[in-house]
Amino acid sequence: MRASQYYLATLKEAPQEAELPSHKLMLRAGLIRKLGSGLYSWMPLGLRVLRKVETIVREEMNRAGALEFVAPPIQPAELWKETGRWDLYGPLMLRIRDRAEREFCYAPTAEEVVCDIVRREIKSYRQLPVNFYQVQTKFRDEIRPRFGVMRAREFTMKDAYSFDADYAGLQKSYRAMYEAYVRIFTRLGLEFRAVAADTGEIGGTGSHEFQVIAGSGEDAIAFAPDSDYAANVELAEALAPKAPRGGATQAMRKVATPGQHTCEDVCAFLGLPLEKTVKSIVVMHEEEGKPAEMVMLLVRGDHMLNEVKTSKVPGLKPFRFATDAEIRERLRATPGSLGPVGHDVKIVADRTVAAMSDFVVGANEDGHHLTGVNFGRDLPEPVVADIRNVVAGDPSPDGRGKLDIARGIEVGHVFQLRTAYTSKMGVTYIDDKGETKPMEMGCYGIGVTRVVAAAIEQNHDDKGIIWPDPMSPFTVAIVPLGFHKSDAVRDAAEKAYAAFSAAGLEPFLDDRNERPGVLLADQELIGIPHRIVIGERGLKEGVVEYQHRRDTQATRVALDQAVAHVRSRLDPAHSPRAA
Ligand code: ATP
Ligand code: MG
């Protein structure tokens, strides 16, 4: 491709609203343009990158035996009512009416539609297993679309759905998808981890998220550097402390702590470590047909409540946080002064708290705290549960070393749905004994558009993007200095262009009539990893300058060796054969 026949849409500045480097760089490099909140057009350069990701995804899905199909993104409400998700999805689902006032949605995902196809098409165990996938636009009316295509409203997802006769079959299909995902993200050149994930409401048993490691990621991942344990923080278990609870050594005392509200402030004021304090959080457990029950949750001052784990504690599911009014009325205390002593509400203590003695809590009275508090003496023994987020340094749940915390961007998700959908939608088959059974289903998503943003989060510097080879819109940038002034430069550039094209290495010849500074800055912004600069001075000695986008210096290379040199610098790790 030649710049003179292309459209480069680079910008000096990114719009104010762009916060993340990937969002800024995608706009500045002219990969995308905003159409509306969470809606983006892919410009020619960006689309080339997106297509490369899609190609690798398709190759690996096909290799794993999945079959590509495509379903309409606009889907009738009736299907979604069969599984109850028409109501469950809430405002995240974009709803549409046609001229006859029939209801539709713009698909946020496609389990229902695929179930509908399979229940009509597949009848016998002989036709199983099957796995259908598509690369299709999805719409989710996210509350806070942000970070460009990272969390958009309209985005491209590769979604696959497997159907098996039994659970053993599902596990095999799941494993095949898991391995295909490992190959996909490896071939894309990304640093990633597969982490065990929460299965939420669906009621499946197995689920993994594929997380691209990046400081700006929205998800926290707990992993053990000494083993292959990795889990979303929502799921990672915080083990009970090994040491048993110490005996009480202090009397309970009420102390004045004027103006000190947070645990940090109170500790600084009392000269105690944060690990001696306990936070009290009041929630309401609400079951249909029963009055709401108030429950007080206790976590250590420096720990964070984990809502996903909390919602799994028997007697707490489902729960919501108590309102200030409920707290004032039932506990006769201001929400800022709360503590567990002296109430008759049920108390659920985190495992760490349950092993504490002589601790500090709120005194249910503004400006006061209780010190030297002990279970069994000052308040009843609590219900004990794992309700906090793990922190760095906690023991790994697999017993091997300590946990570390990293941030990640969820680019893929694999999920064993079991028969949650198939039984509701009558997706059955006849087994070899003539019996009718629901199929075992799995679903597998990759946020294809998000992958592009995630790759930039991981691969950029202050000048611009640095594409991993497999995702780069072009393989090599040829930058002639004086293309329009010097015959020698133009001839050499054309020769190099022809040689790279013949070698199948996708050259981008920047033949624009611009100052060298502009050409070089644009190329750094766009981030094609390999660059050949051709100037008159070098040509006198028969050389051009090669520089990888990550190199700090250029290397002089003979003009006729340029192709061989770039080949030698291509990253071998990401070729399909190596994966
Ligand atoms: P998230 O937790 O980020 O909201 P999710 O768990 O709801 O995502 P899934 O239903 O698992 O998403 O969808 C499969 C994949 O689609 C995700 O792993 C992610 O890569 C991508 N994805 C989901 N929502 C968006 C979005 N709003 N914009 C871009 N990609 C998305
Ligand atoms: Mg997910």
Coordinates of C-alpha atoms and ligand atoms in Angstrom, one line a residue:
M1 CA 0.0 0.0 0.0
R2 CA 1.1 3.5 -0.8
A3 CA 0.2 6.4 1.5
S4 CA -0.7 8.6 -1.5
Q5 CA -3.4 6.1 -2.4
Y6 CA -4.5 5.5 1.2
Y7 CA -6.2 7.6 3.9
L8 CA -4.1 8.2 7.0
A9 CA -6.2 10.0 9.5
T10 CA -3.6 10.8 12.2
L11 CA -4.3 13.5 14.8
K12 CA -1.8 15.6 16.8
E13 CA -4.0 15.6 19.9
A14 CA -6.6 13.1 21.2
P15 CA -10.0 14.5 22.3
Q16 CA -10.1 15.5 26.0
E17 CA -12.5 12.6 27.0
A18 CA -10.0 9.9 26.0
E19 CA -8.4 8.7 29.2
L20 CA -6.6 5.4 28.5
P21 CA -3.6 5.3 26.2
S22 CA -5.3 2.8 23.9
H23 CA -8.3 5.1 23.5
K24 CA -6.1 8.1 22.8
L25 CA -3.9 6.2 20.4
M26 CA -6.7 4.6 18.5
L27 CA -8.2 8.0 17.8
R28 CA -4.8 9.7 17.1
A29 CA -3.6 7.0 14.8
G30 CA -6.9 7.2 12.9
L31 CA -8.0 3.6 13.6
I32 CA -11.4 4.5 14.8
R33 CA -13.8 7.5 14.9
K34 CA -16.6 8.2 17.3
L35 CA -20.1 8.2 16.1
G36 CA -21.9 8.5 19.4
S37 CA -21.6 7.3 23.0
G38 CA -20.1 3.8 22.8
L39 CA -20.4 3.8 19.0
Y40 CA -17.3 3.7 16.8
S41 CA -16.6 3.5 13.1
W42 CA -13.5 1.5 12.1
M43 CA -11.4 3.5 9.7
P44 CA -9.5 1.6 6.9
L45 CA -6.3 1.3 9.0
G46 CA -8.1 0.1 12.1
L47 CA -10.2 -2.3 10.1
R48 CA -7.0 -4.0 8.8
V49 CA -6.0 -4.7 12.4
L50 CA -9.4 -5.9 13.4
R51 CA -9.5 -8.3 10.4
K52 CA -6.1 -9.7 11.4
V53 CA -7.5 -10.5 14.8
E54 CA -10.6 -12.0 13.3
T55 CA -8.5 -14.2 10.9
I56 CA -6.5 -15.7 13.8
V57 CA -9.7 -16.2 15.8
R58 CA -11.3 -18.0 12.8
E59 CA -8.3 -20.1 12.0
E60 CA -8.1 -21.4 15.6
M61 CA -11.9 -21.9 16.0
N62 CA -11.9 -23.9 12.7
R63 CA -8.9 -25.9 13.8
A64 CA -10.7 -26.8 17.0
G65 CA -13.6 -28.1 15.1
A66 CA -16.1 -25.3 15.5
L67 CA -18.3 -24.4 12.6
E68 CA -18.9 -20.8 11.5
F69 CA -22.4 -19.6 11.0
V70 CA -24.1 -16.3 11.4
A71 CA -27.4 -15.2 13.0
P72 CA -29.2 -11.9 12.7
P73 CA -28.3 -9.4 15.4
I74 CA -32.0 -8.4 15.7
Q75 CA -33.8 -11.1 17.5
P76 CA -37.5 -11.7 18.4
A77 CA -38.5 -11.2 22.1
E78 CA -40.3 -14.6 22.2
L79 CA -37.0 -16.5 22.3
W80 CA -35.7 -14.4 25.1
K81 CA -38.9 -14.9 27.1
E82 CA -38.4 -18.6 27.0
T83 CA -35.4 -18.4 29.2
G84 CA -36.6 -15.5 31.2
R85 CA -33.7 -13.3 30.0
W86 CA -36.1 -10.8 28.3
D87 CA -36.7 -9.5 31.9
L88 CA -33.4 -10.5 33.5
Y89 CA -31.3 -8.5 31.1
G90 CA -32.9 -5.2 32.1
P91 CA -31.7 -1.9 30.6
L92 CA -28.5 -3.5 29.2
M93 CA -30.6 -4.9 26.4
L94 CA -31.6 -2.6 23.6
R95 CA -35.3 -3.2 22.7
I96 CA -36.9 -2.4 19.4
R97 CA -40.4 -2.6 18.0
D98 CA -41.2 -3.2 14.3
R99 CA -44.1 -1.6 12.4
A100 CA -46.5 -4.2 13.7
E101 CA -45.5 -3.4 17.3
R102 CA -43.7 -6.8 17.7
E103 CA -40.9 -6.7 20.2
F104 CA -37.2 -7.4 19.3
C105 CA -33.9 -6.9 20.8
Y106 CA -30.5 -6.1 19.4
A107 CA -28.6 -9.2 20.5
P108 CA -26.3 -8.7 23.5
T109 CA -25.3 -12.4 23.1
A110 CA -26.9 -15.4 21.3
E111 CA -27.5 -18.4 23.5
E112 CA -31.3 -18.4 22.8
V113 CA -31.0 -18.1 19.0
V114 CA -28.4 -20.9 18.8
C115 CA -30.5 -23.1 21.1
D116 CA -33.5 -22.5 18.8
I117 CA -31.5 -23.6 15.8
V118 CA -30.1 -26.7 17.5
R119 CA -33.5 -27.8 18.8
R120 CA -34.9 -27.7 15.3
E121 CA -31.9 -29.2 13.5
I122 CA -30.4 -31.8 15.8
K123 CA -32.3 -34.8 17.0
S124 CA -30.0 -37.7 17.6
Y125 CA -26.9 -38.5 19.7
R126 CA -25.3 -39.4 16.4
Q127 CA -25.3 -35.7 15.4
L128 CA -23.4 -34.6 18.5
P129 CA -21.2 -32.9 19.5
V130 CA -21.6 -29.7 17.5
N131 CA -20.1 -26.3 18.1
F132 CA -21.4 -23.3 16.1
Y133 CA -19.6 -19.9 16.2
Q134 CA -20.0 -16.5 14.6
V135 CA -18.1 -13.2 14.5
Q136 CA -21.0 -10.8 14.8
T137 CA -21.9 -7.4 16.1
K138 CA -23.4 -7.2 19.6
F139 CA -25.1 -4.4 21.4
R140 CA -25.1 -3.8 25.1
D141 CA -26.5 -0.5 26.4
E142 CA -23.7 -0.2 29.0
I143 CA -24.3 2.3 31.8
R144 CA -20.9 3.8 31.4
P145 CA -19.5 3.2 27.9
R146 CA -15.9 4.2 28.1
F147 CA -12.3 3.8 27.0
G148 CA -13.3 3.7 23.3
V149 CA -13.9 0.2 21.9
M150 CA -12.8 -1.3 25.2
R151 CA -16.2 -0.9 26.7
A152 CA -18.4 0.2 23.9
R153 CA -22.1 -0.3 23.3
E154 CA -21.8 -1.8 19.9
F155 CA -18.9 -4.2 19.6
T156 CA -17.8 -7.3 17.7
M157 CA -17.8 -10.6 19.5
K158 CA -16.8 -14.0 18.4
D159 CA -19.3 -16.2 20.2
A160 CA -19.3 -20.0 20.0
Y161 CA -21.8 -22.5 21.5
S162 CA -21.1 -26.2 22.0
F163 CA -23.7 -28.9 22.4
D164 CA -22.9 -32.4 23.8
A165 CA -24.7 -35.5 24.8
D166 CA -23.3 -35.6 28.3
Y167 CA -21.2 -33.8 30.8
A168 CA -18.0 -35.7 29.9
G169 CA -18.6 -34.5 26.3
L170 CA -19.1 -30.9 27.5
Q171 CA -15.8 -31.0 29.4
K172 CA -14.1 -32.2 26.3
S173 CA -15.6 -29.4 24.2
Y174 CA -14.8 -26.9 26.9
R175 CA -11.1 -28.0 27.0
A176 CA -10.9 -27.7 23.2
M177 CA -12.1 -24.1 23.4
Y178 CA -9.9 -23.3 26.3
E179 CA -6.9 -24.6 24.3
A180 CA -8.0 -22.7 21.2
Y181 CA -8.1 -19.5 23.2
V182 CA -4.6 -20.1 24.6
R183 CA -3.4 -20.5 21.0
I184 CA -5.3 -17.4 19.8
F185 CA -3.9 -15.0 22.4
T186 CA -0.4 -16.5 22.1
R187 CA -0.5 -16.1 18.4
L188 CA -1.7 -12.5 18.8
G189 CA 1.4 -11.8 20.8
L190 CA -0.3 -10.8 24.0
E191 CA 0.6 -11.4 27.6
F192 CA -2.4 -13.0 29.1
R193 CA -3.7 -15.4 31.8
A194 CA -6.6 -17.7 31.9
V195 CA -8.3 -17.2 35.3
A196 CA -11.0 -19.2 37.1
A197 CA -14.1 -17.0 37.1
D198 CA -17.4 -16.7 38.9
T199 CA -20.3 -18.5 37.2
G200 CA -22.8 -15.9 38.5
E201 CA -26.5 -16.6 38.2
I202 CA -26.4 -19.0 35.3
G203 CA -25.6 -22.0 37.6
G204 CA -22.9 -23.5 35.4
T205 CA -19.9 -25.1 37.1
G206 CA -16.9 -24.3 35.1
S207 CA -15.8 -20.9 33.8
H208 CA -12.5 -19.1 32.9
E209 CA -11.8 -15.6 31.8
F210 CA -8.9 -14.8 29.5
Q211 CA -7.3 -11.6 30.9
V212 CA -4.8 -9.5 29.1
I213 CA -2.4 -8.2 31.7
A214 CA -2.4 -4.4 31.8
G215 CA -2.2 -1.9 34.7
S216 CA -5.3 -0.1 33.4
G217 CA -7.4 -3.2 33.4
E218 CA -10.8 -3.1 35.1
D219 CA -10.5 -6.6 36.7
A220 CA -8.3 -7.7 39.5
I221 CA -6.7 -11.1 39.2
A222 CA -5.2 -13.1 42.0
F223 CA -2.5 -15.4 40.9
A224 CA 0.3 -17.5 42.5
P225 CA 3.7 -16.9 41.0
D226 CA 4.8 -20.3 42.3
S227 CA 2.0 -22.3 40.7
D228 CA -0.5 -22.0 37.9
Y229 CA -3.3 -20.9 40.2
A230 CA -5.1 -17.8 38.9
A231 CA -8.6 -16.6 39.6
N232 CA -10.7 -13.5 39.3
V233 CA -10.5 -11.7 42.7
E234 CA -14.3 -12.1 42.9
L235 CA -13.7 -15.8 43.2
A236 CA -10.3 -16.3 44.8
E237 CA -10.7 -17.9 48.2
A238 CA -9.2 -16.2 51.3
L239 CA -8.2 -19.1 53.5
A240 CA -8.8 -18.9 57.2
P241 CA -5.7 -17.8 59.2
K242 CA -3.7 -20.9 60.4
A243 CA -3.1 -19.6 63.9
P244 CA -6.1 -20.0 66.2
R245 CA -7.7 -17.0 67.9
G246 CA -5.7 -15.6 70.8
G247 CA -7.4 -15.2 74.2
A248 CA -8.8 -11.9 75.4
T249 CA -6.1 -9.8 77.2
Q250 CA -7.9 -6.5 77.4
A251 CA -11.1 -5.3 78.9
M252 CA -13.5 -3.6 76.5
R253 CA -13.2 0.1 76.7
K254 CA -15.1 3.0 75.1
V255 CA -12.6 5.6 73.9
A256 CA -13.3 9.1 72.5
T257 CA -12.1 9.4 68.9
P258 CA -13.5 12.9 68.0
G259 CA -13.7 13.6 64.3
Q260 CA -12.1 10.2 63.3
H261 CA -14.3 8.2 60.9
T262 CA -12.3 6.0 58.6
C263 CA -10.4 3.0 60.1
E264 CA -7.1 4.6 58.9
D265 CA -7.9 7.8 60.9
V266 CA -8.9 6.0 64.0
C267 CA -5.8 3.8 63.9
A268 CA -3.5 6.8 63.5
F269 CA -5.4 8.5 66.4
L270 CA -5.2 5.5 68.7
G271 CA -1.7 4.5 67.6
L272 CA -2.9 1.0 66.6
P273 CA -2.2 -1.0 63.4
L274 CA -5.1 -1.2 60.9
E275 CA -5.0 -5.0 61.4
K276 CA -6.5 -4.4 64.8
T277 CA -9.7 -2.8 63.5
V278 CA -12.9 -4.2 62.2
K279 CA -15.4 -2.6 59.8
S280 CA -19.1 -3.2 60.2
I281 CA -21.2 -3.3 57.1
V282 CA -25.0 -3.6 57.3
V283 CA -27.0 -5.4 54.7
M284 CA -30.5 -6.6 54.2
H285 CA -31.3 -10.2 53.2
E286 CA -34.6 -10.1 51.2
E287 CA -36.4 -13.3 50.3
E288 CA -39.7 -13.2 48.5
G289 CA -42.7 -13.3 50.8
K290 CA -40.5 -12.8 53.9
P291 CA -39.7 -9.6 55.8
A292 CA -36.2 -8.3 55.1
E293 CA -33.7 -9.4 57.7
M294 CA -30.8 -7.1 58.8
V295 CA -27.4 -8.7 58.9
M296 CA -24.1 -7.1 60.1
L297 CA -21.0 -8.1 58.1
L298 CA -17.5 -7.8 59.7
V299 CA -14.3 -7.4 57.8
R300 CA -10.9 -6.4 59.0
G301 CA -10.1 -2.6 58.6
D302 CA -7.6 -3.1 55.8
H303 CA -9.7 -5.6 53.9
M304 CA -12.5 -5.1 51.3
L305 CA -15.9 -6.8 51.3
N306 CA -16.4 -9.2 48.4
E307 CA -20.0 -8.9 47.3
V308 CA -19.9 -12.0 45.0
K309 CA -18.7 -14.2 47.8
T310 CA -21.1 -12.6 50.3
S311 CA -24.1 -13.3 48.0
K312 CA -23.2 -17.0 48.2
V313 CA -23.3 -17.2 52.0
P314 CA -26.4 -19.3 53.0
G315 CA -29.0 -16.9 54.5
L316 CA -27.6 -13.9 52.7
K317 CA -28.6 -14.6 49.1
P318 CA -29.9 -12.2 47.8
F319 CA -28.8 -9.2 49.8
R320 CA -28.6 -5.4 49.4
F321 CA -26.9 -2.7 51.4
A322 CA -29.1 -1.3 54.2
T323 CA -30.2 2.3 53.7
D324 CA -29.1 5.0 56.2
A325 CA -32.7 5.2 57.4
E326 CA -32.9 1.5 58.1
I327 CA -29.6 1.6 60.0
R328 CA -30.8 4.6 62.1
E329 CA -34.2 3.0 62.9
R330 CA -33.1 -0.5 63.7
L331 CA -29.7 0.1 65.2
R332 CA -30.2 3.5 66.7
A333 CA -26.8 4.6 65.4
T334 CA -25.4 6.8 62.6
P335 CA -24.0 4.8 59.7
G336 CA -20.5 6.3 60.4
S337 CA -20.4 5.1 64.0
L338 CA -21.5 1.5 63.6
G339 CA -20.2 -1.4 65.5
P340 CA -21.4 -5.0 66.3
V341 CA -21.6 -4.7 70.1
G342 CA -25.0 -4.4 71.8
H343 CA -27.3 -5.3 68.9
D344 CA -29.4 -8.4 68.4
V345 CA -28.8 -8.6 64.6
K346 CA -27.2 -11.6 63.0
I347 CA -23.5 -11.2 62.6
V348 CA -21.4 -12.7 59.8
A349 CA -17.7 -12.3 60.3
D350 CA -15.0 -12.8 57.7
R351 CA -12.7 -15.7 58.5
T352 CA -9.9 -13.3 59.4
V353 CA -12.0 -11.4 61.8
A354 CA -13.2 -14.5 63.4
A355 CA -9.6 -15.3 64.4
M356 CA -9.1 -11.8 66.0
S357 CA -9.1 -10.8 69.6
D358 CA -8.8 -7.5 71.4
F359 CA -10.0 -5.6 68.4
V360 CA -11.4 -2.1 67.7
V361 CA -14.9 -1.4 66.4
G362 CA -17.3 1.5 66.2
A363 CA -19.2 2.3 69.4
N364 CA -22.6 3.1 67.7
E365 CA -22.0 6.6 69.0
D366 CA -20.5 9.5 67.0
G367 CA -16.9 10.2 68.0
H368 CA -16.4 7.0 70.0
H369 CA -14.9 3.6 69.4
L370 CA -14.6 0.4 71.5
T371 CA -11.2 -1.2 72.0
G372 CA -10.3 -4.6 73.5
V373 CA -13.4 -6.2 72.0
N374 CA -13.6 -10.0 72.0
F375 CA -16.0 -12.5 70.6
G376 CA -17.9 -14.7 73.1
R377 CA -17.5 -12.1 75.8
D378 CA -18.5 -8.7 74.4
L379 CA -20.6 -10.0 71.5
P380 CA -21.8 -13.5 70.5
E381 CA -19.8 -15.9 68.4
P382 CA -20.5 -14.9 64.7
V383 CA -21.4 -16.9 61.7
V384 CA -18.0 -17.3 59.9
A385 CA -17.6 -17.1 56.2
D386 CA -15.1 -16.0 53.5
I387 CA -16.5 -12.6 52.5
R388 CA -13.4 -10.5 51.7
N389 CA -11.2 -9.9 48.7
V390 CA -7.9 -11.6 48.8
V391 CA -4.9 -9.3 49.0
A392 CA -1.3 -9.7 47.9
G393 CA 0.6 -11.9 50.3
D394 CA -2.4 -14.1 51.3
P395 CA -1.6 -17.8 51.0
S396 CA -2.5 -19.3 47.6
P397 CA -5.7 -21.5 47.9
D398 CA -3.8 -24.3 46.2
G399 CA -1.3 -24.4 49.1
R400 CA 1.6 -23.3 46.9
G401 CA 3.2 -20.0 47.9
K402 CA 1.6 -16.6 48.2
L403 CA -0.9 -14.7 46.1
D404 CA -0.1 -11.7 44.0
I405 CA -2.6 -9.3 42.5
A406 CA -2.4 -8.1 38.9
R407 CA -4.9 -6.1 36.8
G408 CA -6.3 -7.4 33.6
I409 CA -8.6 -6.7 30.7
E410 CA -11.2 -9.5 30.0
V411 CA -10.8 -10.4 26.4
G412 CA -12.4 -13.8 26.4
H413 CA -14.7 -15.9 28.5
V414 CA -15.5 -19.6 28.4
F415 CA -18.4 -21.0 30.3
Q416 CA -20.0 -24.4 31.0
L417 CA -23.7 -23.7 30.9
R418 CA -24.6 -27.3 31.4
T419 CA -28.4 -27.7 30.8
A420 CA -29.5 -24.3 32.2
Y421 CA -30.6 -23.1 28.7
T422 CA -31.2 -26.4 26.9
S423 CA -33.7 -27.6 29.5
K424 CA -35.7 -24.3 29.5
M425 CA -35.7 -24.3 25.7
G426 CA -36.3 -27.9 25.0
V427 CA -33.0 -28.5 23.3
T428 CA -33.1 -32.3 23.5
Y429 CA -31.8 -35.3 21.7
I430 CA -32.6 -39.0 21.6
D431 CA -29.8 -41.1 23.1
D432 CA -28.8 -44.6 22.0
K433 CA -31.5 -46.2 24.2
G434 CA -34.2 -44.1 22.7
E435 CA -34.5 -41.8 25.7
T436 CA -35.0 -38.0 25.3
K437 CA -32.4 -35.9 27.1
P438 CA -31.4 -32.2 27.3
M439 CA -28.0 -31.4 25.7
E440 CA -25.1 -30.2 27.7
M441 CA -24.1 -26.7 26.5
G442 CA -21.1 -24.4 26.7
C443 CA -20.6 -20.9 25.5
Y444 CA -17.4 -19.2 24.5
G445 CA -16.9 -15.4 23.8
I446 CA -14.0 -13.2 22.6
G447 CA -14.4 -9.5 22.5
V448 CA -12.7 -9.1 19.1
T449 CA -12.8 -5.3 19.1
R450 CA -11.7 -5.1 22.7
V451 CA -8.7 -7.3 21.9
V452 CA -7.4 -4.5 19.6
A453 CA -7.6 -1.9 22.5
A454 CA -6.1 -4.4 25.0
A455 CA -3.2 -5.1 22.7
I456 CA -2.4 -1.3 22.5
E457 CA -2.7 -1.0 26.3
Q458 CA 0.1 -3.6 26.5
N459 CA 2.1 -2.4 23.6
H460 CA 2.7 1.4 23.3
D461 CA 5.1 4.1 24.3
D462 CA 4.9 7.9 24.5
K463 CA 5.2 8.1 20.7
G464 CA 2.5 5.7 19.8
I465 CA 1.5 2.2 19.2
I466 CA 3.9 -0.8 18.9
W467 CA 1.9 -3.5 17.2
P468 CA 2.8 -7.2 17.8
D469 CA 3.7 -8.5 14.4
P470 CA 0.5 -10.6 13.9
M471 CA -1.8 -7.6 14.5
S472 CA 0.0 -4.9 12.7
P473 CA -1.9 -3.3 9.8
F474 CA 1.2 -3.6 7.6
T475 CA 4.4 -5.5 8.3
V476 CA 7.0 -2.9 7.3
A477 CA 6.9 0.9 6.8
I478 CA 9.1 2.2 4.0
V479 CA 9.9 5.9 4.7
P480 CA 11.8 7.6 1.9
L481 CA 13.3 11.0 2.8
G482 CA 12.9 13.1 -0.3
F483 CA 10.7 10.8 -2.4
H484 CA 9.6 13.8 -4.5
K485 CA 13.0 15.4 -4.8
S486 CA 15.5 12.6 -5.4
D487 CA 15.4 10.1 -8.2
A488 CA 17.8 7.9 -6.3
V489 CA 15.6 7.8 -3.2
R490 CA 12.4 7.2 -5.3
D491 CA 14.0 4.4 -7.3
A492 CA 15.3 2.7 -4.1
A493 CA 11.9 3.1 -2.4
E494 CA 10.1 1.6 -5.3
K495 CA 12.6 -1.2 -5.5
A496 CA 12.2 -2.0 -1.8
Y497 CA 8.4 -1.8 -2.1
A498 CA 8.4 -4.3 -5.0
A499 CA 10.8 -6.6 -3.1
F500 CA 8.7 -6.6 0.1
S501 CA 5.5 -7.1 -1.9
A502 CA 7.0 -10.0 -3.7
A503 CA 8.1 -11.5 -0.4
G504 CA 4.6 -11.3 0.9
L505 CA 5.6 -8.9 3.7
E506 CA 2.9 -6.2 3.3
P507 CA 4.9 -3.0 2.9
F508 CA 3.4 0.5 3.5
L509 CA 5.3 3.1 1.4
D510 CA 5.0 6.5 2.9
D511 CA 5.3 8.5 -0.4
R512 CA 3.5 11.6 0.9
N513 CA 5.1 15.0 0.1
E514 CA 5.7 15.9 3.7
R515 CA 8.7 16.8 5.8
P516 CA 10.7 13.8 7.1
G517 CA 9.8 14.8 10.7
V518 CA 6.1 14.5 9.9
L519 CA 6.5 11.1 8.1
L520 CA 8.6 9.6 10.9
A521 CA 6.3 10.9 13.7
D522 CA 3.2 9.5 11.9
Q523 CA 4.9 6.1 11.5
E524 CA 5.8 6.0 15.1
L525 CA 2.2 6.8 16.1
I526 CA 0.7 4.2 13.7
G527 CA 3.1 1.6 15.2
I528 CA 4.1 -0.6 12.2
P529 CA 6.8 -2.6 14.1
H530 CA 9.4 -2.7 11.3
R531 CA 10.6 0.4 9.5
I532 CA 13.0 1.1 6.6
V533 CA 14.2 4.7 6.2
I534 CA 15.7 5.5 2.8
G535 CA 17.9 8.6 2.4
E536 CA 20.2 9.9 -0.3
R537 CA 23.3 9.8 2.0
G538 CA 22.9 6.1 2.8
L539 CA 22.2 5.2 -0.8
K540 CA 25.5 6.5 -1.8
E541 CA 26.9 3.6 0.2
G542 CA 24.1 1.3 -0.9
V543 CA 22.5 1.2 2.6
V544 CA 19.2 1.9 4.2
E545 CA 18.3 2.2 7.9
Y546 CA 16.3 -0.5 9.6
Q547 CA 14.7 0.1 13.0
H548 CA 12.3 -2.0 14.9
R549 CA 9.7 0.1 16.8
R550 CA 11.3 -1.1 20.0
D551 CA 14.9 -0.6 19.0
T552 CA 16.6 2.5 20.4
Q553 CA 18.9 2.8 17.4
A554 CA 18.7 2.2 13.6
T555 CA 20.8 -0.5 11.9
R556 CA 22.4 0.1 8.6
V557 CA 21.4 -2.6 6.1
A558 CA 22.3 -3.1 2.4
L559 CA 19.3 -2.1 0.3
D560 CA 19.2 -5.6 -1.3
Q561 CA 19.3 -7.2 2.2
A562 CA 16.3 -5.2 3.6
V563 CA 13.8 -8.0 3.1
A564 CA 16.0 -10.7 4.6
H565 CA 16.8 -8.4 7.5
V566 CA 13.1 -7.7 8.3
R567 CA 12.4 -11.4 8.0
S568 CA 15.1 -12.1 10.6
R569 CA 13.5 -9.7 12.9
L570 CA 9.9 -11.0 12.6
D571 CA 8.8 -12.5 15.9
P572 CA 8.9 -16.3 15.4
A573 CA 6.9 -17.0 18.5
H574 CA 3.6 -16.0 17.0
S575 CA 3.6 -18.0 13.7
P576 CA 0.8 -20.6 13.5
R577 CA 3.3 -23.4 13.4
A578 CA 5.0 -22.4 16.6
A579 CA 1.7 -22.0 18.5
Ligands
ATP1 P1 -17.5 -7.3 31.2 O1 -17.3 -8.0 32.5 O2 -16.2 -6.6 30.7 O3 -18.7 -6.3 31.1 P2 -18.9 -9.6 30.3 O4 -18.4 -10.6 31.2 O5 -20.2 -9.0 30.5 O6 -17.8 -8.4 30.1 P3 -19.2 -11.6 28.3 O7 -20.7 -11.7 28.3 O8 -18.4 -12.6 28.9 O9 -18.8 -10.1 28.8 O10 -18.8 -11.4 26.7 C1 -17.7 -12.0 26.1 C2 -16.6 -11.0 25.8 O11 -17.1 -9.9 25.1 C3 -16.0 -10.4 27.0 O12 -15.0 -11.3 27.5 C4 -15.4 -9.1 26.4 O13 -14.1 -9.4 25.8 C5 -16.4 -8.7 25.4 N1 -17.2 -7.6 25.8 C6 -18.2 -7.6 26.7 N2 -18.8 -6.4 26.9 C7 -18.1 -5.6 26.0 C8 -18.2 -4.2 25.7 N3 -19.2 -3.4 26.3 N4 -17.4 -3.7 24.8 C9 -16.5 -4.4 24.2 N5 -16.3 -5.7 24.5 C10 -17.1 -6.3 25.3
MG2 MG -17.5 -12.3 30.9

